[in-house]
Coordinates of C-alpha atoms and ligand atoms in Angstrom, one line a residue:
M105 CA -14.6 19.4 -14.0
D106 CA -18.1 17.5 -14.9
Q107 CA -16.9 16.7 -19.0
K108 CA -17.6 13.0 -20.0
R109 CA -15.8 10.0 -17.8
S110 CA -13.8 7.9 -20.4
S111 CA -15.6 4.2 -18.2
F112 CA -13.4 0.6 -17.5
T113 CA -14.7 -1.4 -20.4
G114 CA -16.1 -5.5 -19.6
K115 CA -16.2 -5.7 -15.1
I116 CA -12.6 -7.4 -15.7
G117 CA -11.5 -4.4 -16.2
F118 CA -12.6 -2.4 -13.1
V119 CA -11.0 -5.3 -11.2
L120 CA -7.8 -5.8 -12.7
A121 CA -6.7 -1.5 -12.4
A122 CA -7.8 -1.7 -9.0
A123 CA -6.4 -4.3 -8.8
G124 CA -2.6 -3.4 -10.8
S125 CA -2.9 -0.5 -7.4
A126 CA -3.6 -2.3 -5.0
V127 CA -0.8 -5.4 -5.1
G128 CA 2.1 -3.7 -4.8
L129 CA 5.0 -3.6 -2.5
G130 CA 1.9 -3.3 0.1
N131 CA 1.4 -6.5 -0.7
I132 CA 5.7 -7.5 -0.6
W133 CA 7.4 -5.3 1.0
R134 CA 5.7 -3.5 3.7
F135 CA 3.4 -6.4 5.1
P136 CA 5.8 -9.1 5.9
Y137 CA 7.8 -6.6 8.3
L138 CA 4.5 -6.1 10.4
A139 CA 4.3 -9.5 9.8
A140 CA 7.7 -10.6 11.1
K141 CA 7.7 -7.6 13.1
Y142 CA 4.0 -7.8 15.5
G143 CA 3.7 -11.3 16.0
G144 CA 3.3 -13.0 13.2
G145 CA 0.2 -15.3 13.8
I146 CA -1.8 -12.4 16.2
F147 CA -0.7 -9.6 13.2
L148 CA -2.2 -12.3 10.2
L149 CA -5.6 -12.3 12.5
V150 CA -6.3 -8.7 12.9
Y151 CA -4.9 -8.2 10.4
I152 CA -7.7 -10.4 7.9
I153 CA -10.8 -9.9 11.2
L154 CA -10.5 -6.2 9.7
A155 CA -9.6 -7.1 5.8
V156 CA -12.6 -8.8 6.2
T157 CA -15.2 -5.8 7.7
F158 CA -13.7 -2.9 7.7
G159 CA -12.0 -2.8 5.6
F160 CA -15.0 -4.2 3.2
A161 CA -17.0 -1.0 4.2
L162 CA -14.5 1.3 3.7
M163 CA -13.9 0.6 0.1
A164 CA -17.8 0.3 -0.6
A165 CA -18.4 2.8 0.7
E166 CA -15.7 4.5 -1.3
I167 CA -16.0 2.5 -4.6
A168 CA -19.8 3.7 -4.5
I169 CA -19.4 7.3 -3.5
G170 CA -17.4 8.2 -6.8
R171 CA -20.2 5.9 -8.7
K172 CA -22.9 7.9 -7.3
T173 CA -20.9 11.6 -7.7
G174 CA -19.0 10.8 -10.8
L175 CA -16.6 12.8 -9.6
S176 CA -13.1 12.1 -7.9
A177 CA -12.3 13.0 -4.5
I178 CA -12.2 16.7 -3.7
G179 CA -15.2 17.4 -6.8
A180 CA -17.3 14.1 -4.5
F181 CA -17.1 15.7 -1.6
K182 CA -17.7 18.6 -1.9
K183 CA -20.5 17.9 -3.4
L184 CA -22.7 15.3 -1.1
D185 CA -21.5 17.8 1.8
R186 CA -19.6 21.5 1.0
R187 CA -18.6 20.7 5.1
F188 CA -16.3 18.1 4.3
A189 CA -15.2 19.1 1.3
F190 CA -11.4 19.1 2.8
V191 CA -11.4 15.9 3.4
G192 CA -11.5 15.5 -0.7
Y193 CA -7.8 17.9 0.1
L194 CA -6.5 15.7 3.1
A195 CA -7.2 12.9 0.5
A196 CA -5.0 14.1 -2.1
L197 CA -2.5 14.6 0.4
I198 CA -1.4 11.7 1.3
P199 CA -0.4 10.1 -2.6
A200 CA 1.4 13.2 -2.2
I201 CA 3.0 11.6 0.9
I202 CA 3.6 8.0 -0.4
L203 CA 5.5 8.4 -3.6
P204 CA 8.0 10.1 -3.2
Y205 CA 8.8 8.1 0.0
Y206 CA 7.0 4.6 -3.1
S207 CA 9.8 5.7 -6.0
V208 CA 12.7 5.5 -3.4
I209 CA 11.4 2.1 -2.9
G210 CA 11.1 1.6 -5.9
G211 CA 15.1 2.2 -6.8
W212 CA 15.9 -0.7 -4.3
V213 CA 13.6 -3.0 -6.3
M214 CA 15.3 -1.9 -9.6
K215 CA 18.9 -2.1 -7.8
Y216 CA 18.6 -5.8 -6.7
I217 CA 17.0 -6.3 -10.7
A218 CA 20.7 -4.9 -11.3
G219 CA 22.4 -6.4 -8.8
F220 CA 21.1 -10.5 -9.7
G221 CA 21.0 -10.0 -13.1
T222 CA 24.9 -9.2 -12.6
G223 CA 25.3 -12.3 -11.0
Q224 CA 26.3 -10.6 -7.4
A225 CA 24.1 -13.0 -4.9
H226 CA 26.9 -14.3 -3.1
V227 CA 27.7 -10.2 -1.9
M228 CA 24.2 -9.4 -2.5
A229 CA 23.4 -11.9 1.0
G230 CA 25.9 -10.1 2.9
D231 CA 25.2 -9.0 5.6
K232 CA 25.9 -6.2 5.9
Y233 CA 25.5 -5.2 2.2
F234 CA 21.9 -3.0 2.4
S235 CA 22.8 -1.7 5.6
E236 CA 25.7 -0.3 3.7
Y237 CA 24.0 0.4 0.6
L238 CA 22.0 3.5 2.1
K239 CA 25.2 4.7 4.0
I240 CA 26.2 5.8 0.2
V241 CA 24.7 9.0 -1.1
G242 CA 24.4 9.4 -5.0
E243 CA 23.5 5.6 -5.8
P244 CA 20.3 5.1 -4.2
L245 CA 19.6 8.7 -5.0
V246 CA 20.1 8.0 -9.3
W247 CA 17.8 4.2 -9.0
F248 CA 15.3 6.4 -7.3
L249 CA 15.9 9.3 -10.2
L250 CA 15.0 6.4 -12.9
F251 CA 11.9 5.1 -11.2
I252 CA 10.5 8.4 -10.7
G253 CA 11.4 10.0 -14.0
L254 CA 9.9 6.2 -15.3
T255 CA 6.3 6.7 -13.2
S256 CA 6.0 9.9 -14.5
L257 CA 7.6 9.5 -18.1
I258 CA 4.8 6.7 -18.2
V259 CA 1.9 8.8 -16.5
M260 CA 2.5 12.4 -19.1
L261 CA 3.1 10.2 -22.3
G262 CA -0.1 8.7 -21.2
V263 CA 0.5 5.1 -21.3
E264 CA -0.7 3.2 -18.1
K265 CA -3.1 1.2 -20.6
G266 CA 0.1 -0.4 -22.2
I267 CA 2.0 -0.9 -18.8
E268 CA -1.2 -2.2 -17.5
K269 CA -1.4 -4.8 -19.8
V270 CA 2.1 -5.8 -18.9
S271 CA 1.4 -6.1 -15.4
K272 CA -1.2 -8.4 -16.9
V273 CA 1.4 -10.8 -17.6
M274 CA 3.7 -10.5 -14.6
M275 CA 1.2 -10.5 -11.8
P276 CA -0.2 -14.2 -12.3
I277 CA 4.1 -15.2 -13.0
L278 CA 3.9 -13.1 -9.3
V279 CA 2.0 -15.3 -7.7
V280 CA 3.5 -18.2 -9.2
L281 CA 7.6 -17.4 -8.4
I282 CA 6.1 -16.0 -4.7
L283 CA 4.9 -19.7 -4.5
G284 CA 7.8 -21.1 -5.6
I285 CA 10.3 -19.4 -3.7
S286 CA 7.9 -19.9 -0.3
I287 CA 8.3 -23.4 -1.0
Y288 CA 12.3 -23.8 -1.2
T289 CA 12.4 -22.6 1.5
I290 CA 9.9 -24.1 3.7
V291 CA 11.2 -27.4 2.5
A292 CA 15.3 -26.9 1.9
M293 CA 15.9 -24.8 4.7
P294 CA 16.4 -26.0 8.5
G295 CA 14.7 -24.1 10.9
A296 CA 12.4 -23.1 7.7
V297 CA 9.4 -24.7 9.1
D298 CA 9.3 -22.8 12.8
G299 CA 9.1 -19.2 11.3
V300 CA 5.9 -20.7 9.2
L301 CA 3.6 -22.0 12.9
Y302 CA 5.3 -18.1 14.2
Y303 CA 3.7 -17.1 10.7
I304 CA 0.6 -19.0 10.4
T305 CA -0.3 -19.7 14.5
P306 CA -1.5 -16.5 16.5
D307 CA 0.2 -16.4 20.2
F308 CA -1.8 -14.1 22.0
S309 CA 0.2 -13.1 24.1
K310 CA 2.0 -11.2 21.4
F311 CA -1.5 -8.6 21.5
S312 CA -0.7 -5.4 21.8
V313 CA -2.7 -2.2 20.2
M314 CA -0.4 -1.5 17.8
T315 CA -0.3 -4.9 16.7
V316 CA -4.1 -3.4 15.4
V317 CA -2.6 0.7 14.4
A318 CA -0.4 -0.9 11.9
A319 CA -2.5 -4.1 11.3
M320 CA -5.0 -1.1 10.4
G321 CA -2.3 1.5 9.0
Q322 CA -1.3 -1.8 6.2
L323 CA -5.0 -2.3 5.0
F324 CA -5.7 1.5 4.2
Y325 CA -2.2 1.4 2.3
S326 CA -2.6 -1.8 1.1
M327 CA -6.4 -1.9 -0.5
S328 CA -5.0 1.9 -1.1
L329 CA -8.0 2.9 0.5
A330 CA -9.0 6.8 2.6
M331 CA -6.7 8.6 -0.8
G332 CA -9.4 9.2 -2.7
I333 CA -8.5 6.2 -5.8
M334 CA -11.2 3.7 -5.2
I335 CA -12.9 6.9 -5.0
T336 CA -12.3 8.0 -8.6
F337 CA -12.1 4.6 -9.5
G338 CA -15.5 4.1 -8.4
S339 CA -16.5 7.2 -10.7
Y340 CA -15.2 5.3 -13.8
M341 CA -16.9 2.2 -13.3
K342 CA -19.7 1.0 -15.3
K343 CA -23.6 0.9 -13.1
D344 CA -24.0 -2.7 -14.5
I345 CA -21.4 -4.2 -11.8
S346 CA -21.7 -5.1 -8.5
I347 CA -19.9 -3.4 -6.0
E348 CA -19.7 -6.4 -4.0
K349 CA -18.4 -8.7 -6.5
S350 CA -15.1 -6.5 -7.6
I351 CA -14.3 -5.9 -3.9
H352 CA -14.4 -9.5 -2.9
Q353 CA -12.2 -10.3 -5.2
I354 CA -10.1 -7.4 -5.3
E355 CA -9.2 -8.1 -1.4
I356 CA -9.0 -11.8 -1.8
F357 CA -5.9 -11.0 -4.8
D358 CA -4.5 -8.6 -2.6
T359 CA -4.8 -10.8 1.2
G360 CA -3.6 -14.0 -0.7
V361 CA -0.7 -12.4 -2.9
A362 CA 0.5 -9.6 0.8
F363 CA -0.5 -13.8 2.8
L364 CA 2.0 -15.1 1.0
A365 CA 5.1 -12.9 0.4
G366 CA 5.4 -13.7 4.2
L367 CA 4.9 -17.3 3.5
M368 CA 8.0 -16.3 1.8
I369 CA 9.6 -14.1 3.5
I370 CA 9.1 -14.9 7.8
P371 CA 9.9 -18.7 7.7
A372 CA 13.3 -17.4 5.7
V373 CA 13.9 -15.1 8.6
F374 CA 13.8 -17.7 11.3
A375 CA 16.2 -20.0 8.6
F376 CA 19.2 -17.8 9.2
S377 CA 18.7 -16.4 12.1
G378 CA 16.9 -18.7 14.0
G379 CA 14.3 -15.9 15.1
N380 CA 16.0 -14.2 16.9
E381 CA 14.2 -10.5 17.7
E382 CA 16.6 -8.7 16.3
A383 CA 15.8 -10.0 12.4
L384 CA 11.9 -10.0 12.7
G385 CA 12.2 -7.0 13.7
K386 CA 14.7 -5.8 10.8
G387 CA 11.7 -3.8 9.5
P388 CA 11.2 -1.7 6.0
T389 CA 14.8 -3.7 4.8
L390 CA 13.5 -6.9 6.1
M391 CA 13.1 -7.7 2.5
F392 CA 16.1 -6.6 0.8
V393 CA 17.8 -7.7 3.4
T394 CA 16.5 -11.5 3.8
L395 CA 16.1 -12.8 0.0
P396 CA 19.2 -12.5 -1.1
K397 CA 20.3 -14.7 1.0
V398 CA 17.6 -17.4 0.1
F399 CA 18.2 -16.9 -3.4
D400 CA 22.4 -17.3 -3.3
T401 CA 21.8 -21.1 -1.7
M402 CA 19.3 -21.7 -5.0
P403 CA 20.8 -23.4 -7.9
G404 CA 20.8 -21.0 -10.4
G405 CA 19.8 -17.7 -8.3
N406 CA 21.2 -15.2 -9.6
I407 CA 18.1 -15.4 -12.4
I408 CA 15.5 -16.5 -9.9
G409 CA 16.4 -13.3 -7.9
A410 CA 16.6 -11.7 -11.7
V411 CA 13.1 -12.2 -12.1
F412 CA 12.0 -11.8 -9.6
F413 CA 13.2 -8.0 -9.1
I414 CA 12.1 -7.5 -12.6
M415 CA 7.4 -8.8 -11.2
V416 CA 8.4 -6.3 -8.0
F417 CA 9.1 -3.8 -9.9
F418 CA 6.3 -3.7 -12.2
A419 CA 3.5 -4.8 -10.0
A420 CA 5.4 -1.3 -8.3
L421 CA 5.4 0.7 -11.1
T422 CA 1.3 0.4 -11.6
S423 CA 1.0 1.4 -8.0
S424 CA 3.6 4.0 -7.8
I425 CA 1.8 5.6 -11.9
S426 CA -2.0 5.0 -9.7
L427 CA -0.6 7.1 -7.1
M428 CA 0.6 9.9 -9.5
E429 CA -1.5 9.5 -11.9
T430 CA -4.2 10.0 -8.2
I431 CA -2.6 13.7 -8.2
V432 CA -2.1 14.8 -11.4
S433 CA -5.6 14.7 -12.3
I434 CA -6.7 16.7 -9.5
L435 CA -4.3 19.1 -9.7
Q436 CA -6.1 19.4 -14.2
D437 CA -9.0 19.3 -12.5
K438 CA -8.3 21.4 -10.1
L439 CA -6.1 24.8 -11.2
R440 CA -6.7 24.3 -15.1
M441 CA -2.9 22.2 -14.7
K442 CA -2.1 21.2 -18.1
R443 CA -0.9 17.0 -18.0
I444 CA 2.8 18.0 -18.5
P445 CA 3.3 20.6 -16.5
A446 CA 1.1 18.8 -13.5
S447 CA 2.6 16.5 -14.0
L448 CA 6.1 18.0 -13.5
A449 CA 4.8 19.6 -11.2
V450 CA 4.7 16.6 -9.1
L451 CA 8.0 15.0 -10.4
G452 CA 9.1 18.6 -8.7
F453 CA 8.2 17.4 -6.0
S454 CA 8.6 13.9 -5.1
L455 CA 12.5 14.5 -6.0
V456 CA 12.9 17.6 -3.5
L457 CA 10.6 14.3 -0.5
G458 CA 12.4 11.5 -2.1
G459 CA 15.1 13.2 -2.0
I460 CA 15.8 14.1 1.6
T461 CA 14.2 10.2 2.1
C462 CA 17.3 8.9 0.0
L463 CA 19.9 10.8 3.3
G464 CA 17.4 10.6 6.5
F465 CA 20.0 7.1 5.8
N466 CA 23.4 9.2 5.3
V467 CA 23.5 13.0 5.7
L468 CA 20.1 13.5 7.5
K469 CA 20.7 9.8 9.3
D470 CA 20.1 12.1 12.9
V471 CA 17.1 13.3 11.6
K472 CA 14.4 11.4 14.2
P473 CA 11.5 13.1 13.7
L474 CA 8.7 11.5 16.9
G475 CA 11.7 9.3 17.7
L476 CA 10.7 6.8 14.6
D477 CA 14.3 5.2 12.8
D478 CA 14.5 7.0 9.4
L479 CA 13.0 10.0 7.3
L480 CA 11.3 7.4 5.8
T481 CA 9.6 5.6 8.9
F482 CA 8.0 9.0 9.7
F483 CA 7.0 9.8 6.2
D484 CA 5.4 6.4 6.5
F485 CA 4.5 7.0 9.1
I486 CA 1.9 10.7 8.8
S487 CA 0.0 8.7 5.9
N488 CA -0.1 5.4 6.8
S489 CA -1.3 6.3 10.5
I490 CA -1.7 9.4 10.7
L491 CA -3.7 11.7 7.8
M492 CA -5.4 7.3 6.4
P493 CA -7.7 7.5 10.0
I494 CA -8.3 11.0 9.9
A495 CA -9.5 10.7 6.2
A496 CA -11.1 7.2 6.8
F497 CA -13.2 8.5 10.4
F498 CA -14.2 12.1 8.3
T499 CA -15.5 9.4 4.9
A500 CA -17.4 6.7 8.2
V501 CA -19.0 10.0 9.9
L502 CA -19.6 11.7 5.8
V503 CA -21.3 8.6 5.3
G504 CA -23.3 6.4 8.3
F505 CA -24.2 10.8 10.0
V506 CA -24.8 13.4 7.4
L507 CA -25.9 11.1 5.0
K508 CA -26.8 8.1 6.4
P509 CA -25.9 4.8 4.9
E510 CA -29.2 4.1 3.3
Y511 CA -27.9 6.9 0.8
L512 CA -25.7 4.9 -0.8
M513 CA -27.6 1.5 -1.1
D514 CA -29.4 2.0 -4.5
E515 CA -25.4 2.4 -5.7
L516 CA -24.5 -1.2 -4.1
D517 CA -27.1 -2.7 -4.7
L518 CA -27.3 -1.5 -8.8
G519 CA -25.7 -4.8 -10.4
G520 CA -26.2 -7.0 -8.0
K521 CA -27.9 -7.2 -5.0
F522 CA -26.0 -6.2 -2.3
K523 CA -25.8 -9.0 0.6
A524 CA -23.3 -6.8 3.0
K525 CA -26.1 -4.1 3.6
R526 CA -26.3 -4.8 7.9
L527 CA -22.0 -5.5 8.0
F528 CA -22.2 -2.3 5.9
S529 CA -24.7 -0.1 8.2
V530 CA -23.2 -0.9 11.2
M531 CA -19.0 -0.5 9.8
I532 CA -19.6 2.6 8.8
K533 CA -21.6 4.0 12.0
Y534 CA -20.4 2.7 14.9
I535 CA -17.2 0.7 14.3
A536 CA -15.3 2.6 12.2
P537 CA -16.0 5.7 13.8
V538 CA -15.2 4.1 17.6
F539 CA -12.7 2.5 16.5
I540 CA -10.4 4.3 14.6
V541 CA -10.3 7.3 16.6
A542 CA -9.6 4.8 19.8
I543 CA -6.4 4.1 17.0
L544 CA -5.4 7.4 16.1
V545 CA -4.9 8.1 19.8
S546 CA -3.1 4.9 21.0
S547 CA -0.5 6.0 17.8
I548 CA -0.7 9.4 18.5
L549 CA 0.9 8.5 22.3
D550 CA 3.1 6.0 21.7
A551 CA 5.0 8.1 18.8
F552 CA 5.4 10.5 20.8
G553 CA 6.4 7.9 23.6
I554 CA 3.8 9.5 25.7
V555 CA 2.7 5.5 26.9
K556 CA 4.7 2.5 25.4
M557 CA 1.4 1.1 23.1
Ligands
LIG273 N1 -2.3 -0.4 -2.7 C1 -0.6 -0.3 -2.9 C2 0.3 -0.7 -2.3 O1 0.4 -1.9 -1.5 C3 0.3 1.3 -2.9 C4 -0.4 2.2 -2.9 C5 -1.2 2.7 -2.2 C6 -1.3 2.0 -3.9 C7 -1.9 4.6 -2.6 C8 -1.8 3.9 -4.4 C9 -2.5 4.3 -3.9 O2 1.9 -1.4 -2.9

């Protein structure tokens, strides 16, 4: 475990790698559907407040733990306090649950590249197109297989660097495209402006505990927190880089892309449906239902659609690689497995879980654990609303009470003075743990239908 760790070269290396992991389907697919469902502006507001306080503190803690110990999650927690070793294992379990269903959505994205690439925009814009597609047993499985296969191949061959280089070029193009599509929708489509207002104006009557539950789960997910990834990245980070500045850059970029993705999708929902509740509450399928309608009305929509989904594909791929990489490196460290067998083991496991997830929309559609809509929503819920808050809770308790926040201060001060000391201490010690427990209890009560939040 204590072999030499390679480190990121230069300042931008860490930020880019962390941003590559952070920006993905979470921003483009997940954020807009949650914002649409949980009240628009009020969700956005809660999310941003959480990001700059809670998300900031947790990310600082994780990166500092990684850089101070030079270890990834399991080793780091064990080294800091043996009693907390289980948190490392828990953190490692989370990417293993996410990767399979993440790849199912990656498969949907590939399907859409093929669809627009072959000039099907008009067909795909049909109301029932996507729900009918999900009912097919074979095809979604094949696309899922391609996505997870590609991710595994890249991890096995160890060519992540090459992909990162490509995505460095793709990400700015993606941002420009998202912006362009938003402007097009708002300018050209009647009713879209109402969507913009819904999205940016907080309506406090729409606030509920579930708004906060959803926003917090999204925060973990989007910033790749509470699953050991930032600890691992921290362990690769050079000592002369400011953790605080890096976090600001990652947060601005990650939240910025999510915000723009919402601006692209929510006004379009309003333009096509007048913003009725059913359309806003579509859930995981929202992006796949709404965007084809937009592309269908655009001149050159097939080409723009294909290019857009290619960019989304690369953003998803850098994230799925970082998910898989985390699990593989844990298997390598802990079970002394070699890279290829470890990757194959993760692939095998993902094929089973992801395959089941695909079937959850057809053959297994009556299996609704916790009353959730489908198996994808179930895996998403277990990881984001249950396991991540638990991992984050113990991280906060470890740093806040066992080690004390001061323990990480010298690390946080390296490479530039850490200005948010008070915010960090208060968040980690008092607010985060209390808050997380409250959220966890509410989401469990809600899931079991005991109290509707
Ligand atoms: N943050 C990524 C996204 O928003 C998902 C992800 C989670 C990636 C955890 C790696 C680890 O798409």
